[in-house]
PDB file of C-alpha atoms in Angstrom:
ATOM      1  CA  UNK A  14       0.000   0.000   0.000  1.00 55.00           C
ATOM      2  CA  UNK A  15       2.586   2.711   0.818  1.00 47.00           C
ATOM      3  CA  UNK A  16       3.989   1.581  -2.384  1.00 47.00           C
ATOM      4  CA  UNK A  17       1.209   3.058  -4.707  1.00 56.00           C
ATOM      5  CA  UNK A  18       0.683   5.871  -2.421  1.00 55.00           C
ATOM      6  CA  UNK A  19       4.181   6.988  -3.308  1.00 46.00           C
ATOM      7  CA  UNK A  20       3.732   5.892  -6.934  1.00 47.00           C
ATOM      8  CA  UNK A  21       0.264   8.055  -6.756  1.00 58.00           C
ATOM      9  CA  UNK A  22       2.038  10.857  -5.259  1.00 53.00           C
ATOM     10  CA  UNK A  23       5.408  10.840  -7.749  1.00 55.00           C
ATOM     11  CA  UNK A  24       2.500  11.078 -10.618  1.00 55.00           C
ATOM     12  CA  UNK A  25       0.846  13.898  -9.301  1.00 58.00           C
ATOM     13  CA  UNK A  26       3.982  15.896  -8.674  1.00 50.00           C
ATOM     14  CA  UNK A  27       4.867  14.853 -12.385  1.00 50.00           C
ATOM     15  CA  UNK A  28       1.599  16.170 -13.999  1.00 57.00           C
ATOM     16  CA  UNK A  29       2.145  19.123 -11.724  1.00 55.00           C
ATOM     17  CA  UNK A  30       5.365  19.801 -13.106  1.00 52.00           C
ATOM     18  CA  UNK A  31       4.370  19.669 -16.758  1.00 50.00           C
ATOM     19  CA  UNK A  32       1.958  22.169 -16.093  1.00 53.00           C
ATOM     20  CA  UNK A  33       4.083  24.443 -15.019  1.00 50.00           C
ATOM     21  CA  UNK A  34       6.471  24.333 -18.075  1.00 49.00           C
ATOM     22  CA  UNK A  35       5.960  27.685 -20.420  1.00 49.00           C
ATOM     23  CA  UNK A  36       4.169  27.650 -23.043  1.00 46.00           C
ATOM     24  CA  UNK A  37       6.227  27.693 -25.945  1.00 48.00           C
ATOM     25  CA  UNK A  38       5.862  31.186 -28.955  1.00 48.00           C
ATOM     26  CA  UNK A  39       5.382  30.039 -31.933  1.00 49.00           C
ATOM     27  CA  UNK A  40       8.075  32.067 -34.266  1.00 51.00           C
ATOM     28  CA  UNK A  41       6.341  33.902 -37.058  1.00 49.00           C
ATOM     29  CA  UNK A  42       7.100  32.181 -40.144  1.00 44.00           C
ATOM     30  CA  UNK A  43       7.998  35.188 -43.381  1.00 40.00           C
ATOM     31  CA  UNK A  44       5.451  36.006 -45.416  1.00 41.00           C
ATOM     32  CA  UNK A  45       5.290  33.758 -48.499  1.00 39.00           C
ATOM     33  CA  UNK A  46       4.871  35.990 -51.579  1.00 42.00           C
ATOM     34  CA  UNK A  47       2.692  33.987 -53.902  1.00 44.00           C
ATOM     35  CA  UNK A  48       4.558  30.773 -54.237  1.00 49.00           C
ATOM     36  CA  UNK A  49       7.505  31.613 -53.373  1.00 48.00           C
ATOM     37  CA  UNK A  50       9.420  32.780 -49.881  1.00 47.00           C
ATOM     38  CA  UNK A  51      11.573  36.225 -51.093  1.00 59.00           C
ATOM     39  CA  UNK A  52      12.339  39.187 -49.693  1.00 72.00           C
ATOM     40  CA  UNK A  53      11.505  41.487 -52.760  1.00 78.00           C
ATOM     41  CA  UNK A  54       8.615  42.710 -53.328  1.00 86.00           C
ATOM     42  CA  UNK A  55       5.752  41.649 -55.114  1.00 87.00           C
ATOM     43  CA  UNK A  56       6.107  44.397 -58.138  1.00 89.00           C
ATOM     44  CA  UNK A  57      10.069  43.613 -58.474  1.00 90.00           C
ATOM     45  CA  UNK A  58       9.329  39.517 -58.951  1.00 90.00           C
ATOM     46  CA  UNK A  59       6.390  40.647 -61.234  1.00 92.00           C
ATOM     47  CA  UNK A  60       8.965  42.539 -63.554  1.00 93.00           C
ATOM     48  CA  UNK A  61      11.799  40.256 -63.468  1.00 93.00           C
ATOM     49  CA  UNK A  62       9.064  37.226 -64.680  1.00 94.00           C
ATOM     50  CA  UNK A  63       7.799  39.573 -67.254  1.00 96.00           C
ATOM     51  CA  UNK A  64      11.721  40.387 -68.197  1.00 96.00           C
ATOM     52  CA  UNK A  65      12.063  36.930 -68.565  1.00 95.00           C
ATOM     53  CA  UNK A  66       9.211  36.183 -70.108  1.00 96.00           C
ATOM     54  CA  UNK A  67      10.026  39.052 -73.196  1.00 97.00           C
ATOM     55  CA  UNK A  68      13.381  37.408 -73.543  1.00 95.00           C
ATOM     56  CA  UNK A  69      12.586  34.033 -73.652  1.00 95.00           C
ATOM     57  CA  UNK A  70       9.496  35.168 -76.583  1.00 97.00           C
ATOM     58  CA  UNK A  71      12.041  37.302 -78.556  1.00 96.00           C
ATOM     59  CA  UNK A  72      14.659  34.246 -78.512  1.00 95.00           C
ATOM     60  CA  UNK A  73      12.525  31.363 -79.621  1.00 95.00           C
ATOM     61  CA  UNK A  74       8.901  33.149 -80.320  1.00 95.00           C
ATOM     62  CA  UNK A  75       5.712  33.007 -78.976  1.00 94.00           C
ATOM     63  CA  UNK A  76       5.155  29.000 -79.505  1.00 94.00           C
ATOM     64  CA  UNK A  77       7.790  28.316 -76.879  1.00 94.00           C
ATOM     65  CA  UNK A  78       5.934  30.658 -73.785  1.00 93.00           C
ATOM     66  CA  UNK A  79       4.275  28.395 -70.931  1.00 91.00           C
ATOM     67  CA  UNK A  80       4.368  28.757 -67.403  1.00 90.00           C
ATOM     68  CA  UNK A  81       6.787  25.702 -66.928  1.00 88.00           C
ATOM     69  CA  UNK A  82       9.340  26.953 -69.192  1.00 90.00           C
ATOM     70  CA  UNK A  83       9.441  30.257 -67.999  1.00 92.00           C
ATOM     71  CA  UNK A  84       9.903  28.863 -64.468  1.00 88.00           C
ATOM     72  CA  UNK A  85      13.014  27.061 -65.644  1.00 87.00           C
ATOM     73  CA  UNK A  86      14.290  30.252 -67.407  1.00 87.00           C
ATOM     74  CA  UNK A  87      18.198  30.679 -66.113  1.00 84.00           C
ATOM     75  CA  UNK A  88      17.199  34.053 -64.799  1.00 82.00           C
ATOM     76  CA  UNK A  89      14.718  33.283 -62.556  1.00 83.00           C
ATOM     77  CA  UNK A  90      14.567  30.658 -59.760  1.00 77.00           C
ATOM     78  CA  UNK A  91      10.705  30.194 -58.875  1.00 82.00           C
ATOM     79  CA  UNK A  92       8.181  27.424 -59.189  1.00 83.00           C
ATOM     80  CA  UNK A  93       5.971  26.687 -62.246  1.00 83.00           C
ATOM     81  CA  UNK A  94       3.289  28.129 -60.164  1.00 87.00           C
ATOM     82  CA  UNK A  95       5.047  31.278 -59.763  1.00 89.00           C
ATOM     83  CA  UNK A  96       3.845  33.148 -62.825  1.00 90.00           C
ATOM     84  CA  UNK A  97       0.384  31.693 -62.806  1.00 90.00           C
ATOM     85  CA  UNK A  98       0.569  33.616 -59.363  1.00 90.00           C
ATOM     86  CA  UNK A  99       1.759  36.834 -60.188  1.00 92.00           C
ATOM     87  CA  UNK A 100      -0.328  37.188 -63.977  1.00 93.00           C
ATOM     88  CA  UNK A 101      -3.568  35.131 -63.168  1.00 91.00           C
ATOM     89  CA  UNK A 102      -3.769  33.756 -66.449  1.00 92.00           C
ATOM     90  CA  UNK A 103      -2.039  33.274 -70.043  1.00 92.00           C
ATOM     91  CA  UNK A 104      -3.590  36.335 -71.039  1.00 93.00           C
ATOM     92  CA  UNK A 105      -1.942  38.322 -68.032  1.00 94.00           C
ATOM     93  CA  UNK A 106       1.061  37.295 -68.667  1.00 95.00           C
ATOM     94  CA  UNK A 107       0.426  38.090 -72.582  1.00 96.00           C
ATOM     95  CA  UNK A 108      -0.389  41.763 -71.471  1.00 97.00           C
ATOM     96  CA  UNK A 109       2.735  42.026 -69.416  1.00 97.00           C
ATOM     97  CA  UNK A 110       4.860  41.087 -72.230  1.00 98.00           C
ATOM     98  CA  UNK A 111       2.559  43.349 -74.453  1.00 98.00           C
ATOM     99  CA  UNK A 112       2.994  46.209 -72.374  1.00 98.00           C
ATOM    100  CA  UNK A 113       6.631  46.099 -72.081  1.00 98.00           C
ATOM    101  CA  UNK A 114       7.336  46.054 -76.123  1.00 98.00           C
ATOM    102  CA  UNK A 115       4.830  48.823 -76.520  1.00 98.00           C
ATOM    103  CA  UNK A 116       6.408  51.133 -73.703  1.00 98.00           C
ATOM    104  CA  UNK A 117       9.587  50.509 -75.598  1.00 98.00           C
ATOM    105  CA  UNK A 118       8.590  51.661 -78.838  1.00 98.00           C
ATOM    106  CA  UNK A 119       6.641  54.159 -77.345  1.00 98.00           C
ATOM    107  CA  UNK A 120      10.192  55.890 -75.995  1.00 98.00           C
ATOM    108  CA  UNK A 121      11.842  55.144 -79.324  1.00 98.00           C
ATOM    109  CA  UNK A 122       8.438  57.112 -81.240  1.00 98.00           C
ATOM    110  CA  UNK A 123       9.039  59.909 -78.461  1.00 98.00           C
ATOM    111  CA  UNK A 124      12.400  60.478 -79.439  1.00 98.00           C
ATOM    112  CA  UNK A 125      11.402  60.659 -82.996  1.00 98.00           C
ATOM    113  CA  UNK A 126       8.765  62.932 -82.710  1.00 98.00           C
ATOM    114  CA  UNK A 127      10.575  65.437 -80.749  1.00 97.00           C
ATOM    115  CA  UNK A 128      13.591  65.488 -83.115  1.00 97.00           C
ATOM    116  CA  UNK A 129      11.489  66.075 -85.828  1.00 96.00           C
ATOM    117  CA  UNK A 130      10.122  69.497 -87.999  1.00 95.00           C
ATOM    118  CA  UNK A 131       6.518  69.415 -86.911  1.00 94.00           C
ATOM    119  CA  UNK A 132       5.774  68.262 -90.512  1.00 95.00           C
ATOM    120  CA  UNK A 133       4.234  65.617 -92.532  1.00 96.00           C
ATOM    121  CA  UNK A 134       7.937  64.125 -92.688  1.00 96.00           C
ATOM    122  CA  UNK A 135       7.654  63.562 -88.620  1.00 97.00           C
ATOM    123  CA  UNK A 136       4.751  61.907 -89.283  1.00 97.00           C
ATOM    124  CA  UNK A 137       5.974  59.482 -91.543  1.00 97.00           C
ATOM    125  CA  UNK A 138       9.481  59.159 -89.608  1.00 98.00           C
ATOM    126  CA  UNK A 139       7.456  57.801 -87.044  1.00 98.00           C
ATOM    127  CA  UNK A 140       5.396  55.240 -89.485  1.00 98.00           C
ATOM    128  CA  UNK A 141       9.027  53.818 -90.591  1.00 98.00           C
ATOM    129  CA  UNK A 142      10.325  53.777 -87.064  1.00 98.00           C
ATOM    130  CA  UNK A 143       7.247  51.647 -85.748  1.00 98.00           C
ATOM    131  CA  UNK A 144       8.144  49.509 -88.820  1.00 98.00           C
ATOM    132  CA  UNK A 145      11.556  49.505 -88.075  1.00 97.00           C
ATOM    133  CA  UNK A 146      10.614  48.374 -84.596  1.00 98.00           C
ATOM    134  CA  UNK A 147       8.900  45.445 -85.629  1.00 97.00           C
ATOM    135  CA  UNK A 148      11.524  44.303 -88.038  1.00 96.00           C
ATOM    136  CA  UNK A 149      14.166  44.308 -85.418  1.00 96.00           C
ATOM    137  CA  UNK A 150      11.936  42.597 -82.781  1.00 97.00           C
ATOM    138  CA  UNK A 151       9.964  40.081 -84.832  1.00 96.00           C
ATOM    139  CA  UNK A 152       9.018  37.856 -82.110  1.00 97.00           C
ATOM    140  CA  UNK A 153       8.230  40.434 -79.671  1.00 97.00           C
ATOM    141  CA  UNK A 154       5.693  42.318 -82.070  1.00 97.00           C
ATOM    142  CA  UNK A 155       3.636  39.091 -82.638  1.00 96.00           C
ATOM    143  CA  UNK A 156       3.733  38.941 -79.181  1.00 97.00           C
ATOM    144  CA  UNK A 157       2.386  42.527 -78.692  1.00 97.00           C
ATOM    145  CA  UNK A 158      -0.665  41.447 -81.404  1.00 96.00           C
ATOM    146  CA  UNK A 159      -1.436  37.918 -79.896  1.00 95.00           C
ATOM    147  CA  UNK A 160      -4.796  37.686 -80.775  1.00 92.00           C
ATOM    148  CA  UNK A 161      -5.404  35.816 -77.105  1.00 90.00           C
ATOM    149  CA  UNK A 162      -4.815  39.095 -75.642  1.00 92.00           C
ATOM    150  CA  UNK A 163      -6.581  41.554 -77.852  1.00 91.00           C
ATOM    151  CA  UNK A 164      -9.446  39.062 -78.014  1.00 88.00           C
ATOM    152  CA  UNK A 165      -9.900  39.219 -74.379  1.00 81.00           C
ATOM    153  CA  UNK A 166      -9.662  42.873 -74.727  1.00 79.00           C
ATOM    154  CA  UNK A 167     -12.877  42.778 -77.129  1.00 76.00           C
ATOM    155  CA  UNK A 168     -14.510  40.549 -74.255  1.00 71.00           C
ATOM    156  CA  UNK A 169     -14.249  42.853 -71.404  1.00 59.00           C
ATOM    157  CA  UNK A 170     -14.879  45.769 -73.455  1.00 58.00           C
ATOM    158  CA  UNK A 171     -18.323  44.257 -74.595  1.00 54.00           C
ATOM    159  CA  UNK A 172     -19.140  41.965 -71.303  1.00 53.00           C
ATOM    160  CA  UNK A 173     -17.901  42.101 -68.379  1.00 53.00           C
ATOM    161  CA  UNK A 174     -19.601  38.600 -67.868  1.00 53.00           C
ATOM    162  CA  UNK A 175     -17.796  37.093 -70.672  1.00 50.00           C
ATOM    163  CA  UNK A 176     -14.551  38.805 -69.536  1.00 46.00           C
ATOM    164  CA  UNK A 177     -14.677  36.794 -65.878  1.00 49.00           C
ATOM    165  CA  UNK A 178     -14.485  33.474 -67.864  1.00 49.00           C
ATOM    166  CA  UNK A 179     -11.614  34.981 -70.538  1.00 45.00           C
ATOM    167  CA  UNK A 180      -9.241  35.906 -67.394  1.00 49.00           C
ATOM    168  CA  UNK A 181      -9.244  36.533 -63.917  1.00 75.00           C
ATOM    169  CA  UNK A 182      -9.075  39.770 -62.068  1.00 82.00           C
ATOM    170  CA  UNK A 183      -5.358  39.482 -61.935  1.00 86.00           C
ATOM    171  CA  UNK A 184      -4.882  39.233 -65.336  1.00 90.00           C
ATOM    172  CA  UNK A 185      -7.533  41.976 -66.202  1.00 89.00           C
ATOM    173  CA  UNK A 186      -5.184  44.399 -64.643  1.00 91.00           C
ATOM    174  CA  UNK A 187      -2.646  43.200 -66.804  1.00 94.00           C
ATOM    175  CA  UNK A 188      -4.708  43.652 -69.548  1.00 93.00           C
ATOM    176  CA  UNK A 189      -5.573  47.246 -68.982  1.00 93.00           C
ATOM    177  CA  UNK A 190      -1.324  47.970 -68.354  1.00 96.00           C
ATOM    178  CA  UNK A 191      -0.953  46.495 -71.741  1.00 96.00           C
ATOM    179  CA  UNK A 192      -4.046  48.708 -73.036  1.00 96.00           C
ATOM    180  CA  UNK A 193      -2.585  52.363 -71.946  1.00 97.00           C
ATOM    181  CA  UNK A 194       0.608  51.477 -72.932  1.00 98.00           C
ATOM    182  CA  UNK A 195      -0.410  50.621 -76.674  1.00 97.00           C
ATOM    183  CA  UNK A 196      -2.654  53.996 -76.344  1.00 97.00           C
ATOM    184  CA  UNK A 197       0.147  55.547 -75.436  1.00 98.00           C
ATOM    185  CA  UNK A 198       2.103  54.446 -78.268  1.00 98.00           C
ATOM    186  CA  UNK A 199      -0.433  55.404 -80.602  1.00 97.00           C
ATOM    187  CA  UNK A 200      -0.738  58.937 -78.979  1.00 97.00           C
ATOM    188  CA  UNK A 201       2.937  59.597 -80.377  1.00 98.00           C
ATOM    189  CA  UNK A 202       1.572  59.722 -83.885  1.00 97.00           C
ATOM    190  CA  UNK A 203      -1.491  61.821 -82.513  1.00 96.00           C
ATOM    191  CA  UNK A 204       0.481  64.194 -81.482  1.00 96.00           C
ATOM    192  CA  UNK A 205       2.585  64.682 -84.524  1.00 97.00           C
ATOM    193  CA  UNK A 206      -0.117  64.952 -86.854  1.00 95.00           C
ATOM    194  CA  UNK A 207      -1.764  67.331 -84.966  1.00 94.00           C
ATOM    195  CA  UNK A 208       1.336  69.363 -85.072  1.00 96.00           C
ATOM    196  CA  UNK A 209       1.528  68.873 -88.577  1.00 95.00           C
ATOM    197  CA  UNK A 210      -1.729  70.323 -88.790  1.00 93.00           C
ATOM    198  CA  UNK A 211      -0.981  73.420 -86.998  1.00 93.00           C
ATOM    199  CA  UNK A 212       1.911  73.988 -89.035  1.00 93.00           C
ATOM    200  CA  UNK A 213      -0.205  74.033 -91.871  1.00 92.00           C
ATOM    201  CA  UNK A 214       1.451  70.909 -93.412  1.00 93.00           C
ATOM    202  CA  UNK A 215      -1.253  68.359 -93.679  1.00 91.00           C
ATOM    203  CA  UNK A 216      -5.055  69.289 -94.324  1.00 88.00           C
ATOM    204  CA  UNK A 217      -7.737  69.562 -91.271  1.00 83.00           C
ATOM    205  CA  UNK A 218     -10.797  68.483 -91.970  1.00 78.00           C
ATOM    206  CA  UNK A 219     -13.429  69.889 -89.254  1.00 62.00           C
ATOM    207  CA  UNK A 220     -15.451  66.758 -90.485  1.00 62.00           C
ATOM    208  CA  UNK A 221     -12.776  63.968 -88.921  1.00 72.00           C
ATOM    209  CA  UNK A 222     -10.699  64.047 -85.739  1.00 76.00           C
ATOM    210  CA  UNK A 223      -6.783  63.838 -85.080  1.00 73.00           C
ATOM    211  CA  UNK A 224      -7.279  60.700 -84.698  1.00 89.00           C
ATOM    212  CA  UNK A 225      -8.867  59.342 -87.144  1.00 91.00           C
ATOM    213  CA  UNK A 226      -6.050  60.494 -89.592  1.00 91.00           C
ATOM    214  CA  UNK A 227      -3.351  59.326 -87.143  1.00 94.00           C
ATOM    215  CA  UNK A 228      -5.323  56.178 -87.193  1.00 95.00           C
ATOM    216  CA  UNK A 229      -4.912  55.999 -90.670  1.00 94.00           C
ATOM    217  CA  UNK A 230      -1.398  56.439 -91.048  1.00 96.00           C
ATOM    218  CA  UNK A 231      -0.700  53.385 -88.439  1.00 97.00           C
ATOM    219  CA  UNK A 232      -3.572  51.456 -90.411  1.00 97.00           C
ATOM    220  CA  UNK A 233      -1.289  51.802 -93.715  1.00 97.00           C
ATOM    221  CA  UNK A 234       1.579  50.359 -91.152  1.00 97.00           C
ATOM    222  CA  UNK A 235       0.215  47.684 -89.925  1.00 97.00           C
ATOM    223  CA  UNK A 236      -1.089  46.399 -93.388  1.00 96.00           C
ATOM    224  CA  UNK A 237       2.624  46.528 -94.687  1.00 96.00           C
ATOM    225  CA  UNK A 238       3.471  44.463 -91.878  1.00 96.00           C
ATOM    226  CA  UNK A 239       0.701  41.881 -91.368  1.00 95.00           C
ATOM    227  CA  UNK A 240       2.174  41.524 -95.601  1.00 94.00           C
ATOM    228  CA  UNK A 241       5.390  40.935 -94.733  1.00 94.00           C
ATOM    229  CA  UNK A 242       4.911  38.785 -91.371  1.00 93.00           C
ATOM    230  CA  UNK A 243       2.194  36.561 -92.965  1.00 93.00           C
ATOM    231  CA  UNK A 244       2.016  36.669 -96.224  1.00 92.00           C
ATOM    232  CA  UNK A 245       5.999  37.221 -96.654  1.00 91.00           C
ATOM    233  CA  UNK A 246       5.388  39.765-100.023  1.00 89.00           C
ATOM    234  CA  UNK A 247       8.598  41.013 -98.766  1.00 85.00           C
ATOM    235  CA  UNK A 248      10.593  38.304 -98.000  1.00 82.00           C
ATOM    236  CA  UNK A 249      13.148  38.681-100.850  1.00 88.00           C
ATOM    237  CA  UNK A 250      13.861  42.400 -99.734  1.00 89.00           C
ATOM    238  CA  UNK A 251      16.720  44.126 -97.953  1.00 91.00           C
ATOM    239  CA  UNK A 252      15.886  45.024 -94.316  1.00 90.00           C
ATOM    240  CA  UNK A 253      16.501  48.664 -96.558  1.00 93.00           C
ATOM    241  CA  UNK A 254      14.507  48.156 -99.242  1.00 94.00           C
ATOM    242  CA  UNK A 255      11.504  47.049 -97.276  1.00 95.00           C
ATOM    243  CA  UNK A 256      11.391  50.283 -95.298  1.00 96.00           C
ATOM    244  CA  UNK A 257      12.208  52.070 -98.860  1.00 96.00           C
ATOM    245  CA  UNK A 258       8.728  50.387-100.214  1.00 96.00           C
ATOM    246  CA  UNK A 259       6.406  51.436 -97.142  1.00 96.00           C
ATOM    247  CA  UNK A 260       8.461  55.184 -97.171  1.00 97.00           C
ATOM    248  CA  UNK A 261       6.751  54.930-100.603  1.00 96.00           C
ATOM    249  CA  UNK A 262       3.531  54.138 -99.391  1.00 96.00           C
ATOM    250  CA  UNK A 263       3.449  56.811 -96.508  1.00 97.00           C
ATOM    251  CA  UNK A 264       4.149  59.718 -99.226  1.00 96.00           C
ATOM    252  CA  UNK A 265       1.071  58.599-101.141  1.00 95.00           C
ATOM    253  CA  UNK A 266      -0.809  58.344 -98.254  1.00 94.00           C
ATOM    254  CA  UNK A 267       0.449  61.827 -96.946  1.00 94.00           C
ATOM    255  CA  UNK A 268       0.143  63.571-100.203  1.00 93.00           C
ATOM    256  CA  UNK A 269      -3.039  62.796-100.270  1.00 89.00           C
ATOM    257  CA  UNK A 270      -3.592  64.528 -97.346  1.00 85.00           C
ATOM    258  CA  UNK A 271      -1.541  67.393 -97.341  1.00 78.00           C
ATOM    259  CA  UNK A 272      -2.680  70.414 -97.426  1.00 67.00           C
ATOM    260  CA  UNK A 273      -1.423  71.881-101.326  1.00 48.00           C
ATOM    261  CA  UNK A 274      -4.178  73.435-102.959  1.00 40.00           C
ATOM    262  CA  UNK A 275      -5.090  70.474-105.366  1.00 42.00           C
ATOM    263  CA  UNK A 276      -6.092  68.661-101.783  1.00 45.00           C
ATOM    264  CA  UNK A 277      -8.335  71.690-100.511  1.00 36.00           C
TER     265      UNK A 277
END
């Protein structure tokens, strides 16, 4: 009997004892940025993905972008997951790369337009210098015109139902970055026709805005391109001659619209 009373007592003084022990803190674990632990911050892994992103697409092209290769890209060191995270979608990531080429050639229009006369030659400076653009970065200007992206632009323009199932909020905002920063590209040859029409050098019609003759300009552009890219028409020319061909083009197109007195 005094046996188990000391056994009963040694137990008691036990259980006592771990009751007493502090409670251990748990140690706050760092914040996980998407999937990922880091220590930047969330805009600065957005923009090195979206670096990576534009130089893996103007190396190999547009067919070779997915999540999974980007991940493995030997500048960055994240999971598959990782850009999924940070552009919701395809089409975010799409925009990102979008809006980087067109902030790019929306500097190199800049610099164009402000060296220029505040004539109809600015004007079509800036038409060969877009072109120019694209012929140097092939790749990157498809990607800038995926038709994934610009087709989920037409979605969320016309539903904003239909946009929810095209791409998630993350990638919408994507989508809009990519938006003002092809505006903005566009605004470049705004500006320098309506300069030109100031200066007297290309015809105003009250009937038409700025913008529709700016938009006709970049229309002439684009055509020459989309000719070249798809249909190669100019495959067999110089890098040179090409631009010689559309300079061709733009002085029709401008003559027509300049403001001699045959044109009044």
């Amino acid at each position: 009997m005094l046996f188990e009373r000391v056994l009963n007592i040694c137990g008691t003084l036990l259980r006592m004892t771990d009751q007493m022990q502090p409670v251990r803190s748990r140690q706050p674990t760092a914040k996980r940025r998407g999937p990922r632990f880091t220590h930047e911050s969330t805009e600065d892994t957005a923009q090195r993905i979206c670096d990576a992103a534009v130089q893996l697409v103007s190396a190999r092209g547009l067919s070779a972008l997915s999540f999974s290769t980007l991940a493995n890209h030997r500048t960055l060191r994240v999971t598959r997951t990782a850009p999924l995270h940070y552009f919701g979608s395809t089409v975010g990531l799409l925009a990102a790369i979008a809006a980087w080429g067109f902030d790019q050639l929306r500097d190199q229009l800049s610099k164009v337009r402000r060296s220029g006369d505040a004539s109809e030659r600015t004007v079509k400076a800036l038409g060969l210098s877009y072109a120019a653009y694209a012929f140097q970065h092939e790749h990157l200007h498809r990607a800038m015109h995926a038709a994934d992206l610009w087709q989920a632009v037409t979605a969320h323009q016309s539903s904003q139902k239909r946009a929810a199932k095209t791409a998630s909020a993350k990638a919408q905002g994507w989508v809009q970055k990519a938006i003002a920063s092809r505006d903005a590209a566009f605004t470049e040859f705004v500006i320098a026709v309506r300069d030109a029409q100031k200066a007297g050098r290309l015809r105003n019609d009250v009937s038409e805005q700025t913008d529709d003759a700016a938009n006709f300009i970049t229309a002439i552009v684009d055509g020459f391109l989309f000719q070249h890219f798809e249909e190669r028409v100019t495959e067999n020319c110089t890098p040179e001659g090409r631009l010689q061909k559309l300079e061709r083009f733009l002085d029709l197109a401008l003559a027509a619209r300049g403001n001699s007195p045959e044109n009044m």
